[in-house]
mmCIF file of C-alpha atoms in Angstrom:
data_model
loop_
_atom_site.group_PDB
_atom_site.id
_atom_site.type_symbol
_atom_site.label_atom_id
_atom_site.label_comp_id
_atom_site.label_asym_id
_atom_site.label_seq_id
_atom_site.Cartn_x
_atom_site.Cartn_y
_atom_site.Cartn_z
ATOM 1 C CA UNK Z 1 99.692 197.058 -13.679
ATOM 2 C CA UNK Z 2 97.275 194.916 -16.138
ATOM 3 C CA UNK Z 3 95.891 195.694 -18.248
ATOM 4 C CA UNK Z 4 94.058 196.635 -18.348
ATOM 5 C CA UNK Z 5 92.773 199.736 -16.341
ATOM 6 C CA UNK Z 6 96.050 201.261 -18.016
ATOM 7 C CA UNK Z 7 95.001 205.527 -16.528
ATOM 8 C CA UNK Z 8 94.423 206.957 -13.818
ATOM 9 C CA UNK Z 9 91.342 208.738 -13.830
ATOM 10 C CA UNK Z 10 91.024 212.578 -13.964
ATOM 11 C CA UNK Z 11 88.574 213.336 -10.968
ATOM 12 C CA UNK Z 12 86.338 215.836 -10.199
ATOM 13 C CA UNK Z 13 87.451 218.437 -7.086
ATOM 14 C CA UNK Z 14 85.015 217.062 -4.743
ATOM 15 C CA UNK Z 15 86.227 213.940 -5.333
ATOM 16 C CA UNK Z 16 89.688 214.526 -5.082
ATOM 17 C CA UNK Z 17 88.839 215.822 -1.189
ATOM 18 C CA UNK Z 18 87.671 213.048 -0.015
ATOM 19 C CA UNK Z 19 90.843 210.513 -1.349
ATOM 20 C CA UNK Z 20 92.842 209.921 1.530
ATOM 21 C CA UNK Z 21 95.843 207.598 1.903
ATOM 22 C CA UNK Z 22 96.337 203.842 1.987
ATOM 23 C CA UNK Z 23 94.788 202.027 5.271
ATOM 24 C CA UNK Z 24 94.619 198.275 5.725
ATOM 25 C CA UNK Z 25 91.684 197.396 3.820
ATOM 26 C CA UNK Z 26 92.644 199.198 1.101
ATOM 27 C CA UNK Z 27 96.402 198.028 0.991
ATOM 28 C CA UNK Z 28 94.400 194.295 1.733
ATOM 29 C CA UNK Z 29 92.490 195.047 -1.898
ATOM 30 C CA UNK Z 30 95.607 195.724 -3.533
ATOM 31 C CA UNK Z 31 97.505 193.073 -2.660
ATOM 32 C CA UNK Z 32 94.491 190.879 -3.796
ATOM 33 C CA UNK Z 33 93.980 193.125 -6.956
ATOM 34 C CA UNK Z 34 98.030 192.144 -7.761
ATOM 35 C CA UNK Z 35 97.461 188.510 -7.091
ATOM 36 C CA UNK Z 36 94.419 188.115 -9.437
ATOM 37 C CA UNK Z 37 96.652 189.891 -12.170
ATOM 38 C CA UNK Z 38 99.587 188.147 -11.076
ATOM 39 C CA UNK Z 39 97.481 184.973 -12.154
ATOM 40 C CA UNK Z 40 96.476 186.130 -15.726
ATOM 41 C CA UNK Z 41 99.028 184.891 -17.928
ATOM 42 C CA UNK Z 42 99.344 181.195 -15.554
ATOM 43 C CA UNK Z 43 95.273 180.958 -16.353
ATOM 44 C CA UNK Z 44 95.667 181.340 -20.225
ATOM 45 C CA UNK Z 45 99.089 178.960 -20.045
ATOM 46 C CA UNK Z 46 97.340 176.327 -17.700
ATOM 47 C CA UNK Z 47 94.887 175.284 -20.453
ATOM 48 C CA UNK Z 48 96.046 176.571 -23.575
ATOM 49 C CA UNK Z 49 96.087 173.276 -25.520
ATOM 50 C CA UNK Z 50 91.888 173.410 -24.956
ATOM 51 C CA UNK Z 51 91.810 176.649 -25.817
ATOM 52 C CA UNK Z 52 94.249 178.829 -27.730
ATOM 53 C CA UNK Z 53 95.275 182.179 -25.770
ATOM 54 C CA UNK Z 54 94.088 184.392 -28.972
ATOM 55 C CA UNK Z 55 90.533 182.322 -28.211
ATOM 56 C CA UNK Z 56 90.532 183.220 -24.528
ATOM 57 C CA UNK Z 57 92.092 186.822 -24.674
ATOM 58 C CA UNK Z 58 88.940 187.216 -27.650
ATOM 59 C CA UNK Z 59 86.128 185.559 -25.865
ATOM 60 C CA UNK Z 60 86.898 186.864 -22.354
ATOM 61 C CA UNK Z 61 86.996 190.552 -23.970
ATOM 62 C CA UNK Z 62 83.716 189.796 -25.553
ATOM 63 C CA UNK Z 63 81.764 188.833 -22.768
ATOM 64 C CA UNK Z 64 83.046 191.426 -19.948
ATOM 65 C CA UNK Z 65 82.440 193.924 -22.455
ATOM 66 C CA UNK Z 66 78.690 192.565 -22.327
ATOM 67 C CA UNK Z 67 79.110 192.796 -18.265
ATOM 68 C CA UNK Z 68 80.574 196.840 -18.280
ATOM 69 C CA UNK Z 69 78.203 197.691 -20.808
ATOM 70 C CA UNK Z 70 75.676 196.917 -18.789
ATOM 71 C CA UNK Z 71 77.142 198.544 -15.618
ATOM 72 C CA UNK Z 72 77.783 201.508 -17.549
ATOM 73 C CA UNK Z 73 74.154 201.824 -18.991
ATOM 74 C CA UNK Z 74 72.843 200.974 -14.692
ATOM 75 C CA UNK Z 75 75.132 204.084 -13.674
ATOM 76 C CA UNK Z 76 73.518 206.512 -16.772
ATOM 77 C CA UNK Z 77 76.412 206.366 -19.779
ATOM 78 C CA UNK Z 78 74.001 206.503 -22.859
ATOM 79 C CA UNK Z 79 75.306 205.722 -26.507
ATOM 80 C CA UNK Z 80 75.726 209.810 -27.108
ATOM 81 C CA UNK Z 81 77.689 209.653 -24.061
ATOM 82 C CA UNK Z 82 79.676 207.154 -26.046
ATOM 83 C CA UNK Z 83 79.942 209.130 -29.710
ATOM 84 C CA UNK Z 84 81.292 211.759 -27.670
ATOM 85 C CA UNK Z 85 84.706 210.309 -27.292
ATOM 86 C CA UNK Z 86 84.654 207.937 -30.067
ATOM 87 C CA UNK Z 87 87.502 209.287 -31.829
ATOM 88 C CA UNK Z 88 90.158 208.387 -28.628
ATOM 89 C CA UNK Z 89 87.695 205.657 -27.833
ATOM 90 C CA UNK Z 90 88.263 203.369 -30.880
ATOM 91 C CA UNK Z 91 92.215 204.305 -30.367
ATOM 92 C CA UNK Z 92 92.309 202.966 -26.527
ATOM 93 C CA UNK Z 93 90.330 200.047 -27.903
ATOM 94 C CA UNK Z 94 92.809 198.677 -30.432
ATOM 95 C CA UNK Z 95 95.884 199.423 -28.084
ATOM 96 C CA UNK Z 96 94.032 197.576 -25.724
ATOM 97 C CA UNK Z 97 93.091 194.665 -28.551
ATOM 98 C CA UNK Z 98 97.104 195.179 -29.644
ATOM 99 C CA UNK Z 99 98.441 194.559 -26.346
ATOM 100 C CA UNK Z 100 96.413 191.077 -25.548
ATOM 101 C CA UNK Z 101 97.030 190.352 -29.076
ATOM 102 C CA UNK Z 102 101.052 190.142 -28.487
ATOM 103 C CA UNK Z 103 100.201 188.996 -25.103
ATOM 104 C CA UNK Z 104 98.718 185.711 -27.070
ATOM 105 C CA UNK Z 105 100.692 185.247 -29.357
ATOM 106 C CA UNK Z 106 103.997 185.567 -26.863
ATOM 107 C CA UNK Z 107 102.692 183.125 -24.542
ATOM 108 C CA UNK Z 108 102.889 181.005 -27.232
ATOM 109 C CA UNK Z 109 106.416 180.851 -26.903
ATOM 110 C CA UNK Z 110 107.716 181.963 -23.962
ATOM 111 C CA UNK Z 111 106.674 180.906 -20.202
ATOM 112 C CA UNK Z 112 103.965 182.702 -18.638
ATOM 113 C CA UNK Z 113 106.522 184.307 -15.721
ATOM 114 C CA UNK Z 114 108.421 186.318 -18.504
ATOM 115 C CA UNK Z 115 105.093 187.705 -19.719
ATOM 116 C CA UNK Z 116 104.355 188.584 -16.387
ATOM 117 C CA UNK Z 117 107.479 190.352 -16.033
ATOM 118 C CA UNK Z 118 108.334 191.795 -19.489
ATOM 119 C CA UNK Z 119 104.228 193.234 -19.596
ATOM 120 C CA UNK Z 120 104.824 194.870 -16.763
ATOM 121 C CA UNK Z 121 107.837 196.986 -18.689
ATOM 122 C CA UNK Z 122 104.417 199.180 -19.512
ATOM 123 C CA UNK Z 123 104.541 201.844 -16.831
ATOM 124 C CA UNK Z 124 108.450 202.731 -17.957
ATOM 125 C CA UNK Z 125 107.200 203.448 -20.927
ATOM 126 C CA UNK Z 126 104.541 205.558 -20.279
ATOM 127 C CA UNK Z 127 106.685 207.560 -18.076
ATOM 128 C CA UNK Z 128 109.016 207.997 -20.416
ATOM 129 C CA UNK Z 129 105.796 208.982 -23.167
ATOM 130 C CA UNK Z 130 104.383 211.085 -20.344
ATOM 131 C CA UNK Z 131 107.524 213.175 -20.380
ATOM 132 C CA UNK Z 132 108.197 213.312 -24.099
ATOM 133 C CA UNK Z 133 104.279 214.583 -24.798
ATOM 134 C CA UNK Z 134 102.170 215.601 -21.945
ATOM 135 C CA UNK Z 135 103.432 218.822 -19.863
ATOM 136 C CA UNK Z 136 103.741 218.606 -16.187
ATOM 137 C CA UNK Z 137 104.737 214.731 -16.419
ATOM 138 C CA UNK Z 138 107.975 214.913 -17.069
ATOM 139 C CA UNK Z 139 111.209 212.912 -15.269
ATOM 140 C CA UNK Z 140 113.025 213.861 -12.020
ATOM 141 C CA UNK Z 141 116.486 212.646 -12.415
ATOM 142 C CA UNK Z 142 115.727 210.136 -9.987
ATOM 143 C CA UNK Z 143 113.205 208.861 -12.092
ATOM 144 C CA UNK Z 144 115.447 208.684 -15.166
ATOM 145 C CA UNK Z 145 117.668 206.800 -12.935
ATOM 146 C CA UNK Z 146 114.884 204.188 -12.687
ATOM 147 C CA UNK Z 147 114.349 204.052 -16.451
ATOM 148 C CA UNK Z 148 118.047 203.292 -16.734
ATOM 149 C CA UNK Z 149 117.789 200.297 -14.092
ATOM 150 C CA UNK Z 150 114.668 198.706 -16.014
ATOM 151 C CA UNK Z 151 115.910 198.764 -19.186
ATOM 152 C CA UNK Z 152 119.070 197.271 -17.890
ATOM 153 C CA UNK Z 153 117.635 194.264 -15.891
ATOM 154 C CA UNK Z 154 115.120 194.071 -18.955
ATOM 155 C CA UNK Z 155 117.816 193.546 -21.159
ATOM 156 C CA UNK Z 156 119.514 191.076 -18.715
ATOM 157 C CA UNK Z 157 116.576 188.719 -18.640
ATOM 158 C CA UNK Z 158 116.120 188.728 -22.070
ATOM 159 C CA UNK Z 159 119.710 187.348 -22.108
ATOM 160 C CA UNK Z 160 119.336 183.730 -23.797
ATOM 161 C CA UNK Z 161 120.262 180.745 -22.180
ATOM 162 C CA UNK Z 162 121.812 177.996 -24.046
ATOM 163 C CA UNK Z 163 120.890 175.349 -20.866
ATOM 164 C CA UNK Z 164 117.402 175.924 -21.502
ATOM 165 C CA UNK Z 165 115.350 174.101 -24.558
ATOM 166 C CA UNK Z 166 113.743 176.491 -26.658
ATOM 167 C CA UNK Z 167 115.776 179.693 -25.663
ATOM 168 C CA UNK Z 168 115.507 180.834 -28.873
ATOM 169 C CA UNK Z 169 111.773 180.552 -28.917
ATOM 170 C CA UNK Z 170 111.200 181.717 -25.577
ATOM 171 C CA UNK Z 171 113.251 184.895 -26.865
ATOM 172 C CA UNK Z 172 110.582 185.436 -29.372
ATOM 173 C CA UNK Z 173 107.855 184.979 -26.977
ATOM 174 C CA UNK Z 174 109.932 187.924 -24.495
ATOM 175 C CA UNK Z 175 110.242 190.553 -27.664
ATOM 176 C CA UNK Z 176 106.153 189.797 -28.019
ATOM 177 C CA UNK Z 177 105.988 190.361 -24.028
ATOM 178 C CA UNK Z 178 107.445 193.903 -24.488
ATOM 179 C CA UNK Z 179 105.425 195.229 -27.780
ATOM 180 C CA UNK Z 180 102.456 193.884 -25.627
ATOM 181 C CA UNK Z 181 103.751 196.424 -22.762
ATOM 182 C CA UNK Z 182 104.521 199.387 -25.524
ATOM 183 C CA UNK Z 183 101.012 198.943 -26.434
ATOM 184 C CA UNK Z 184 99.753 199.306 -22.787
ATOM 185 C CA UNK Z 185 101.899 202.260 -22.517
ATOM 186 C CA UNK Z 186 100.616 203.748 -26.028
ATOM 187 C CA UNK Z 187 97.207 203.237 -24.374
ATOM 188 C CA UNK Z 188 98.070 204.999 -21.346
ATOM 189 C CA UNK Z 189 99.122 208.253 -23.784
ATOM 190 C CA UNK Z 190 95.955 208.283 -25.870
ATOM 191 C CA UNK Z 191 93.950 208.673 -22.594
ATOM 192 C CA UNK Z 192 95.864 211.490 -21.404
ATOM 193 C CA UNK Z 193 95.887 213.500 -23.838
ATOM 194 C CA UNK Z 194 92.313 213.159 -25.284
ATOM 195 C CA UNK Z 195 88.827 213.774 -24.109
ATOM 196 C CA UNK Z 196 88.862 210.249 -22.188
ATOM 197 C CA UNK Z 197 91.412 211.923 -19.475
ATOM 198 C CA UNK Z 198 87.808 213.255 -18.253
ATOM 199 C CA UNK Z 199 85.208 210.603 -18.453
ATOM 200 C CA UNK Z 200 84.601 208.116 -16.294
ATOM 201 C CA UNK Z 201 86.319 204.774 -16.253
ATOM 202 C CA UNK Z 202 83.682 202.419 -16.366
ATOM 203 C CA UNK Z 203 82.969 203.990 -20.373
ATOM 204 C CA UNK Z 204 86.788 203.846 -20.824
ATOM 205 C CA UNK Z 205 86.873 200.262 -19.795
ATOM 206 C CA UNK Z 206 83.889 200.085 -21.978
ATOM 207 C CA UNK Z 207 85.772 201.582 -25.376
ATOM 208 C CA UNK Z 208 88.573 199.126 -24.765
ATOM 209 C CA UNK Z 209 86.545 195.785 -24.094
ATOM 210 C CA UNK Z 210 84.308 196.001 -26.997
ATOM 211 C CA UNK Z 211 86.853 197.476 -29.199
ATOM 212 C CA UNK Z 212 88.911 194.245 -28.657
ATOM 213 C CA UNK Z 213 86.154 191.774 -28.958
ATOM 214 C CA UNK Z 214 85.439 193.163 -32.325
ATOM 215 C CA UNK Z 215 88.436 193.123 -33.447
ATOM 216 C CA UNK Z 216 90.068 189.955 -32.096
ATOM 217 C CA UNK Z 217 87.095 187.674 -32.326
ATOM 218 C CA UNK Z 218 87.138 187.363 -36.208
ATOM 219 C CA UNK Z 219 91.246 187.268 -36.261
ATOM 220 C CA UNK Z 220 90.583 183.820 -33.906
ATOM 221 C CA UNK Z 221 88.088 182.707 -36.631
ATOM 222 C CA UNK Z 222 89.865 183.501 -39.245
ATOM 223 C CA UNK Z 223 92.757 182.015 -37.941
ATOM 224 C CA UNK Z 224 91.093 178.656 -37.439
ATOM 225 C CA UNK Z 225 91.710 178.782 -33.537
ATOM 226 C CA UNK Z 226 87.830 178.641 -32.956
ATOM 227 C CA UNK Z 227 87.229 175.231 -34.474
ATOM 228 C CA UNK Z 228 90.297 174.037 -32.221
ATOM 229 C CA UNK Z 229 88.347 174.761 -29.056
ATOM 230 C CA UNK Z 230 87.826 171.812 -26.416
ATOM 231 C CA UNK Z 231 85.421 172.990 -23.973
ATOM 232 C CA UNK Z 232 86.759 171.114 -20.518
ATOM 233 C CA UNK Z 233 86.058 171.690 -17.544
ATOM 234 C CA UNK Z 234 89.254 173.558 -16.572
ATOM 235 C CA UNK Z 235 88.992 175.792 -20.031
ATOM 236 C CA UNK Z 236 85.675 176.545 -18.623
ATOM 237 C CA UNK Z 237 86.921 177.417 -15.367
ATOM 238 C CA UNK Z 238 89.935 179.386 -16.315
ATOM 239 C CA UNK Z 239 87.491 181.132 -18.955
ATOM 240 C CA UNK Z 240 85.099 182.295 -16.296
ATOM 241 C CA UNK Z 241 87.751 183.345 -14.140
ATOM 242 C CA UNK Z 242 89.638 185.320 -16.607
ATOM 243 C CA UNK Z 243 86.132 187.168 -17.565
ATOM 244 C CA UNK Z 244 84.441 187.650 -14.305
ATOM 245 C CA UNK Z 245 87.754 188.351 -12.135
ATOM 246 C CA UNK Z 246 90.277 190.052 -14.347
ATOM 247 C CA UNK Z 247 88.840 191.482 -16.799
ATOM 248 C CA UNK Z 248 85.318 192.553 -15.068
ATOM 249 C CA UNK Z 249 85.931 192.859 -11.164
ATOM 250 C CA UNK Z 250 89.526 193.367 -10.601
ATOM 251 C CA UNK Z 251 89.151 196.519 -13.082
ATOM 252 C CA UNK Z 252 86.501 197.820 -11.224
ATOM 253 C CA UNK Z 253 87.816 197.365 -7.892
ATOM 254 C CA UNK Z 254 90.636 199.102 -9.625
ATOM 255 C CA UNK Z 255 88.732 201.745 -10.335
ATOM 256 C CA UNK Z 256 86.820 202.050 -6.667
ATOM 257 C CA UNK Z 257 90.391 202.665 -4.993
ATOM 258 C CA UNK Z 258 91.723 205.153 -6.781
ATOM 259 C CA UNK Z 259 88.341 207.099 -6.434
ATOM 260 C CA UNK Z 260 89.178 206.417 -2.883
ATOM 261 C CA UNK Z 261 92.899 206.863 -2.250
ATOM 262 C CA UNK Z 262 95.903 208.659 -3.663
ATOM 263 C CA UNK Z 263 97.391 206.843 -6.821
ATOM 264 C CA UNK Z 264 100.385 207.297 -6.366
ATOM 265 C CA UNK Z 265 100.568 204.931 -2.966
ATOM 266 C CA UNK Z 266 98.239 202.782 -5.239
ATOM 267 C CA UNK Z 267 100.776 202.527 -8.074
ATOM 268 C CA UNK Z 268 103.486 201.491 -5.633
ATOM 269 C CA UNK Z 269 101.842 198.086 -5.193
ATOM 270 C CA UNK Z 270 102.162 197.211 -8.963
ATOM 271 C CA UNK Z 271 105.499 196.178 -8.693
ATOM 272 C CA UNK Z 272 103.785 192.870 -6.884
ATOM 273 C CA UNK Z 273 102.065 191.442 -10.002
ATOM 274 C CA UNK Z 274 104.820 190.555 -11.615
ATOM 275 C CA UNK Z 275 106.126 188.862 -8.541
ATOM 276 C CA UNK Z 276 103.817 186.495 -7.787
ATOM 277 C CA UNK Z 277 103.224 186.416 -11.593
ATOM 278 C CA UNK Z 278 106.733 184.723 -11.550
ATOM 279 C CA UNK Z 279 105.805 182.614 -8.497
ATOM 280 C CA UNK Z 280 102.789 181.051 -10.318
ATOM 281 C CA UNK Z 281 104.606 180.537 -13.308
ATOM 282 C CA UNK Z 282 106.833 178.400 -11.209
ATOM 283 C CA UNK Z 283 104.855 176.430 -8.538
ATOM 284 C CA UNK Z 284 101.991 175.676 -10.830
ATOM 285 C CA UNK Z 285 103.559 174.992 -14.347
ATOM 286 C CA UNK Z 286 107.062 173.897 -13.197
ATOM 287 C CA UNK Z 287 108.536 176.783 -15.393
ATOM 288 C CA UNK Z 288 112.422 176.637 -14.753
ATOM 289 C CA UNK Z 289 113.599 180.063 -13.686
ATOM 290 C CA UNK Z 290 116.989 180.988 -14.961
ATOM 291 C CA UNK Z 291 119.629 183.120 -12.553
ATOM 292 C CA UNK Z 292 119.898 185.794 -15.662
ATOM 293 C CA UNK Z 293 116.010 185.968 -15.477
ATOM 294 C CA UNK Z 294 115.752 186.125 -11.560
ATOM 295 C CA UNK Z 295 118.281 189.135 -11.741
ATOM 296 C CA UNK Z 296 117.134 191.187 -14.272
ATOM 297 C CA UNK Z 297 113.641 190.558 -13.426
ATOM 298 C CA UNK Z 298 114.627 192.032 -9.510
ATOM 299 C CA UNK Z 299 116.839 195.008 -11.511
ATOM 300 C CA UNK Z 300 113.807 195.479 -13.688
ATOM 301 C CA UNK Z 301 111.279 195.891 -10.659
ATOM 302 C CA UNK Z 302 113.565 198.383 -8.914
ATOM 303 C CA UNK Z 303 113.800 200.149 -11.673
ATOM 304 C CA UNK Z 304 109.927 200.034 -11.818
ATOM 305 C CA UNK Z 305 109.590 201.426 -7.963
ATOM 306 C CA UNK Z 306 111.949 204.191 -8.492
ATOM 307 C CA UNK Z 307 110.047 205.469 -11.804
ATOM 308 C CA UNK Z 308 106.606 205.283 -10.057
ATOM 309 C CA UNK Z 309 107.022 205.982 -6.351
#
């Protein structure tokens, strides 16, 4: 999944009691949760000659981090709350900036259904990191089995194709796609194995927005993509709904299930982002989708199920 959100969090005994597993409401939310994220990278394609995608990914960051900030100081998270973890803190924060950064810059070049695909790579990693350096998380066979799978229909849609203009490009854009998942995986480490693996989400979420508006705000000015900005209507729109939805509400409704039900059943919907993703990519930008792409993308994403069921 996005994102952002990348870690489960650790909770409390009590609260592990009461999670219980999915019903239809909950499986409802999810399914919504995977649409909204599915629609991320169409939202920064659909209006990125008003707005550059390093200027959106910069200024959404910015002003949800304003949003949790707030929620986090309403629920009692005071600033020594924060210099507590600021060590893993700053790190979560620029994997989080590193990882919208690529995301950017990719979707630059390639069409906004491989980014929703090859992002989504993330969770293979992080298995594969989880088993390498945190005891207790290591592989099944099965689950190796799955690793094997992904990389193989990952490698399949990367395949270029010589009927499309711009393959080579677009190729670029796809390697981009997948350092932007490494870094969501790297993310995903740093959290479990540090302080953060204990406190609560909201001042994770915190850590990573604010950490990324600091950091990718002056790259867009320096970069001269500020000055470029046409303020439209539909760069409006798409802004609002990439900082009030993604990056503010679908993380915290994120959060509220998995206080709520078992993660694992949770994690099993993730494979749906990157399917409708794809879908958006195609009814609403006309992106042309290739048979190699359609094949590994579907090899990928059962490779994705069998590491995370």
């Amino acid at each position: 999944m996005q994102n952002t959100g990348q870690a489960t969090p650790t909770l409390s005994t009590d609260s592990r009691s009461v999670r219980r597993r999915l019903d239809l409401q909950a499986s409802a939310l999810m399914v919504l949760f995977c649409i909204v994220l599915g629609a991320q990278q169409v939202a920064i394609k659909m209006v990125a000659e008003d707005m550059s995608p390093l200027s959106q990914v910069a200024l959404r960051s910015s002003l949800a981090a304003v949003l949790v900030a707030a929620l986090a100081w309403w629920q009692g998270i005071r600033l020594r709350d924060m210099r507590a973890h600021i060590g893993p803190g700053v790190l979560v924060g620029v994997g989080f900036a590193a990882e919208f950064l690529f995301v950017a810059w990719g979707l630059n070049h390639t069409l906004a259904s491989h980014m929703s695909v090859f992002l989504y790579t993330a969770p293979v990693f992080a298995a594969v990191g989880l088993h390498l350096w945190v005891p207790g998380e290591q592989l099944t066979r099965r689950q190796w089995i799955g690793v094997a799978l992904a990389f193989g229909g990952m490698v399949l849609a990367m395949a270029p194709d010589t009927d499309i203009d711009n393959a080579g490009d677009i190729l670029r854009g796809d390697l981009l796609g997948l350092l932007a998942g490494l870094a969501w995986a790297a993310t995903t480490l740093v959290i479990r194995r540090s302080s953060l693996s204990e406190a609560p989400p909201v001042q994770t979420l915190c850590y990573q927005l604010t950490v990324a508006g600091l950091l990718l705000l002056p790259a867009t000015i320096l970069l001269g993509d500020f000055g470029r900005i046409q303020f439209t209507g539909a760069a409006l729109a798409s802004l609002t709904f990439q900082t009030l939805v993604i990056s503010f509400a679908a993380l915290l409704l994120w959060f509220a299930l998995l206080r709520r039900y078992f993660a694992s059943q949770l994690g099993i919907f993730s494979f749906l982002s990157p399917i409708f993703g794809v879908l958006f990519g195609a009814f609403l930008l006309g992106e042309p989708l290739t048979i190699n792409f359609l094949a590994g993308g579907v090899l990928l994403l059962v490779g994705l199920v069998v590491v995370t069921r």
